[in-house]
mmCIF file of C-alpha atoms in Angstrom:
data_model
loop_
_atom_site.group_PDB
_atom_site.id
_atom_site.type_symbol
_atom_site.label_atom_id
_atom_site.label_comp_id
_atom_site.label_asym_id
_atom_site.label_seq_id
_atom_site.Cartn_x
_atom_site.Cartn_y
_atom_site.Cartn_z
ATOM 1 C CA MET A 1 0.000 0.000 0.000
ATOM 2 C CA GLY A 2 1.514 3.335 -1.020
ATOM 3 C CA HIS A 3 1.207 6.854 0.279
ATOM 4 C CA ASP A 4 -2.108 8.430 -0.745
ATOM 5 C CA THR A 5 -1.840 12.113 -1.571
ATOM 6 C CA ARG A 6 -5.613 12.666 -1.265
ATOM 7 C CA THR A 7 -5.661 11.794 2.421
ATOM 8 C CA GLY A 8 -2.270 13.283 3.180
ATOM 9 C CA SER A 9 -0.745 10.392 5.087
ATOM 10 C CA LEU A 10 -0.256 6.665 5.140
ATOM 11 C CA ASP A 11 -2.081 6.575 8.506
ATOM 12 C CA ALA A 12 -5.161 8.177 6.956
ATOM 13 C CA GLU A 13 -5.006 5.797 4.000
ATOM 14 C CA ILE A 14 -5.049 2.794 6.350
ATOM 15 C CA VAL A 15 -8.051 4.252 8.195
ATOM 16 C CA VAL A 16 -9.975 4.838 4.957
ATOM 17 C CA GLU A 17 -9.230 1.295 3.740
ATOM 18 C CA GLU A 18 -10.443 -0.202 7.025
ATOM 19 C CA ILE A 19 -13.671 1.813 6.965
ATOM 20 C CA PHE A 20 -14.328 0.693 3.372
ATOM 21 C CA LYS A 21 -13.698 -2.967 4.335
ATOM 22 C CA VAL A 22 -16.253 -2.807 7.132
ATOM 23 C CA LEU A 23 -18.868 -0.872 5.198
ATOM 24 C CA HIS A 24 -18.582 -3.144 2.176
ATOM 25 C CA LYS A 25 -20.326 -5.797 4.318
ATOM 26 C CA VAL A 26 -23.190 -3.480 5.360
ATOM 27 C CA ALA A 27 -26.257 -3.732 3.125
ATOM 28 C CA GLY A 28 -26.955 0.012 2.900
ATOM 29 C CA PHE A 29 -23.402 0.780 1.842
ATOM 30 C CA GLN A 30 -22.672 -2.039 -0.613
ATOM 31 C CA GLY A 31 -21.550 -0.906 -4.025
ATOM 32 C CA MET A 32 -21.527 2.755 -3.060
ATOM 33 C CA ARG A 33 -18.524 5.002 -2.590
ATOM 34 C CA HIS A 34 -19.340 7.497 0.073
ATOM 35 C CA MET A 35 -17.121 10.529 -0.385
ATOM 36 C CA TRP A 36 -17.133 11.433 3.327
ATOM 37 C CA ILE A 37 -15.101 8.295 3.990
ATOM 38 C CA ALA A 38 -12.255 9.490 1.763
ATOM 39 C CA ASN A 39 -12.043 12.656 3.883
ATOM 40 C CA LEU A 40 -11.314 10.771 7.112
ATOM 41 C CA ARG A 41 -7.929 11.555 8.618
ATOM 42 C CA GLU A 42 -8.007 9.322 11.693
ATOM 43 C CA TRP A 43 -9.765 6.311 13.157
ATOM 44 C CA PRO A 44 -13.211 7.346 14.508
ATOM 45 C CA SER A 45 -12.599 8.053 18.191
ATOM 46 C CA LYS A 46 -15.735 6.326 19.495
ATOM 47 C CA VAL A 47 -15.285 3.139 17.445
ATOM 48 C CA ALA A 48 -13.738 0.088 19.099
ATOM 49 C CA PRO A 49 -11.379 -1.476 16.561
ATOM 50 C CA VAL A 50 -11.710 -5.176 15.781
ATOM 51 C CA GLY A 51 -8.884 -7.265 14.373
ATOM 52 C CA GLU A 52 -5.277 -6.559 13.507
ATOM 53 C CA ASP A 53 -5.815 -3.997 10.730
ATOM 54 C CA GLN A 54 -8.353 -1.883 12.614
ATOM 55 C CA THR A 55 -6.203 -2.054 15.757
ATOM 56 C CA HIS A 56 -3.238 -0.811 13.745
ATOM 57 C CA ALA A 57 -5.294 2.039 12.259
ATOM 58 C CA ALA A 58 -6.694 3.036 15.667
ATOM 59 C CA THR A 59 -3.238 2.895 17.266
ATOM 60 C CA LEU A 60 -1.750 5.107 14.543
ATOM 61 C CA SER A 61 -4.556 7.623 15.049
ATOM 62 C CA LEU A 62 -4.125 7.644 18.825
ATOM 63 C CA ILE A 63 -0.353 8.129 18.585
ATOM 64 C CA SER A 64 -0.848 10.987 16.132
ATOM 65 C CA ARG A 65 -3.609 12.645 18.158
ATOM 66 C CA ALA A 66 -1.670 12.407 21.430
ATOM 67 C CA GLU A 67 1.531 13.557 19.694
ATOM 68 C CA TRP A 68 3.471 10.542 20.944
ATOM 69 C CA PRO A 69 6.637 9.358 19.194
ATOM 70 C CA SER A 70 5.978 6.755 16.502
ATOM 71 C CA SER A 71 9.064 4.907 17.745
ATOM 72 C CA GLU A 72 6.809 3.586 20.556
ATOM 73 C CA LEU A 73 4.306 2.062 18.091
ATOM 74 C CA ARG A 74 5.104 -1.635 18.527
ATOM 75 C CA ASP A 75 5.190 -1.656 22.342
ATOM 76 C CA LEU A 76 2.244 0.681 22.708
ATOM 77 C CA LYS A 77 0.175 -1.322 20.222
ATOM 78 C CA ARG A 78 0.676 -4.408 22.382
ATOM 79 C CA GLU A 79 -0.759 -2.533 25.380
ATOM 80 C CA LEU A 80 -3.583 -0.900 23.417
ATOM 81 C CA THR A 81 -4.665 -4.212 21.891
ATOM 82 C CA LYS A 82 -5.658 -5.441 25.362
ATOM 83 C CA LEU A 83 -7.924 -2.428 25.830
ATOM 84 C CA TYR A 84 -9.360 -2.582 22.310
ATOM 85 C CA GLU A 85 -10.206 -6.269 22.778
ATOM 86 C CA ALA A 86 -12.064 -5.322 25.985
ATOM 87 C CA GLY A 87 -14.228 -2.820 24.051
ATOM 88 C CA TRP A 88 -12.252 0.382 24.585
ATOM 89 C CA CYS A 89 -12.213 3.122 21.938
ATOM 90 C CA ASN A 90 -9.678 5.937 21.510
ATOM 91 C CA HIS A 91 -12.059 8.452 23.093
ATOM 92 C CA SER A 92 -12.273 6.453 26.321
ATOM 93 C CA ILE A 93 -8.519 5.748 26.263
ATOM 94 C CA MET A 94 -7.691 9.458 25.946
ATOM 95 C CA ASP A 95 -10.117 10.239 28.773
ATOM 96 C CA MET A 96 -8.491 7.538 30.932
ATOM 97 C CA LEU A 97 -5.071 9.044 30.258
ATOM 98 C CA ASP A 98 -6.244 12.603 30.990
ATOM 99 C CA HIS A 99 -8.281 11.909 34.156
ATOM 100 C CA ASP A 100 -8.349 9.782 37.271
ATOM 101 C CA PRO A 101 -11.498 7.695 37.851
ATOM 102 C CA ASP A 102 -12.790 10.414 40.208
ATOM 103 C CA GLY A 103 -12.587 12.990 37.397
ATOM 104 C CA ARG A 104 -9.438 14.794 38.535
ATOM 105 C CA ARG A 105 -7.269 15.973 35.641
ATOM 106 C CA VAL A 106 -3.861 14.299 35.214
ATOM 107 C CA ALA A 107 -0.835 15.869 33.540
ATOM 108 C CA PRO A 108 -0.062 14.301 30.151
ATOM 109 C CA TRP A 109 2.918 12.003 29.702
ATOM 110 C CA ASN A 110 5.237 14.604 28.187
ATOM 111 C CA ASN A 111 4.284 17.498 30.460
ATOM 112 C CA GLY A 112 7.455 18.567 32.259
ATOM 113 C CA ARG A 113 8.746 15.033 32.809
ATOM 114 C CA ASP A 114 11.988 13.576 31.602
ATOM 115 C CA LYS A 115 10.649 11.321 28.831
ATOM 116 C CA ARG A 116 13.707 9.089 29.005
ATOM 117 C CA SER A 117 13.156 8.166 32.654
ATOM 118 C CA THR A 118 9.382 7.789 32.357
ATOM 119 C CA GLY A 119 8.853 5.847 29.155
ATOM 120 C CA LEU A 120 5.531 6.097 27.373
ATOM 121 C CA VAL A 121 4.626 2.427 27.839
ATOM 122 C CA LYS A 122 5.486 2.622 31.543
ATOM 123 C CA TYR A 123 3.317 5.740 31.866
ATOM 124 C CA PHE A 124 0.507 4.058 29.915
ATOM 125 C CA ARG A 125 0.558 1.000 32.202
ATOM 126 C CA TRP A 126 0.492 3.279 35.251
ATOM 127 C CA ARG A 127 -2.633 5.020 33.922
ATOM 128 C CA VAL A 128 -4.363 1.695 33.153
ATOM 129 C CA ARG A 129 -3.485 0.477 36.642
ATOM 130 C CA ASN A 130 -5.172 3.583 38.119
ATOM 131 C CA TRP A 131 -8.408 2.607 36.370
ATOM 132 C CA SER A 132 -8.269 -1.105 37.197
ATOM 133 C CA THR A 133 -10.564 -2.251 39.971
ATOM 134 C CA GLU A 134 -9.063 -5.740 40.001
ATOM 135 C CA PRO A 135 -5.644 -6.454 41.497
ATOM 136 C CA VAL A 136 -2.732 -6.534 39.096
ATOM 137 C CA SER A 137 -1.718 -10.099 38.345
ATOM 138 C CA GLY A 138 0.970 -11.854 36.363
ATOM 139 C CA ALA A 139 4.511 -10.903 35.576
ATOM 140 C CA ALA A 140 5.578 -8.881 32.557
ATOM 141 C CA THR A 141 2.442 -7.032 31.443
ATOM 142 C CA GLY A 142 -0.127 -8.656 33.715
ATOM 143 C CA LEU A 143 -2.375 -5.630 34.071
ATOM 144 C CA ALA A 144 -6.021 -6.210 34.805
ATOM 145 C CA VAL A 145 -7.955 -4.589 31.967
ATOM 146 C CA PRO A 146 -10.576 -2.184 33.306
ATOM 147 C CA VAL A 147 -14.087 -2.002 31.901
ATOM 148 C CA PRO A 148 -14.405 0.935 29.490
ATOM 149 C CA HIS A 149 -16.136 3.881 31.160
ATOM 150 C CA ILE A 150 -17.265 5.429 27.861
ATOM 151 C CA PRO A 151 -19.183 3.064 25.578
ATOM 152 C CA ALA A 152 -17.744 2.359 22.147
ATOM 153 C CA VAL A 153 -19.642 1.455 18.995
ATOM 154 C CA SER A 154 -18.840 -0.810 16.084
ATOM 155 C CA CYS A 155 -17.489 0.684 12.889
ATOM 156 C CA ALA A 156 -20.659 -0.243 10.982
ATOM 157 C CA ASP A 157 -22.938 1.290 13.648
ATOM 158 C CA TRP A 158 -20.849 4.459 13.681
ATOM 159 C CA ALA A 159 -21.068 4.819 9.905
ATOM 160 C CA MET A 160 -24.784 4.030 9.720
ATOM 161 C CA HIS A 161 -25.770 6.471 12.481
ATOM 162 C CA ALA A 162 -23.308 9.259 11.844
ATOM 163 C CA HIS A 163 -23.411 9.310 8.068
ATOM 164 C CA ALA A 164 -26.545 7.533 6.871
#
């Protein structure tokens, strides 16, 4: 897959392709090219990604939106996949990162900290741990995955309701 100059980035091209794949299976969208889809620049924030390709597209969008270094993609994707599989969407993930469960605002990862001593994945795990109601178990990445506090929708539902 090459760089698409219409969307402006490879990330956006991946998002558009994933949306088309999902909508191709939806009766109301079959055989139609909806121009609004080609204008998408990021994974829809309230859609929970399903599968490897959608997870990749959602992760790229989250990294771009949060202005995190793309060098963290592989490790961060591993952590995000656990949340996505539990029904989390980027909107709820960003809210989890920005707030404690009681609603108090939390400073972002790169706000005045030495990024080298507090790695992004370490920070991300710390934030997930703050939202987990179950005890942390296991060794390496044994974080209990919290229940999403903001409901996500499927890609097809998002497209049908937002752009029907």
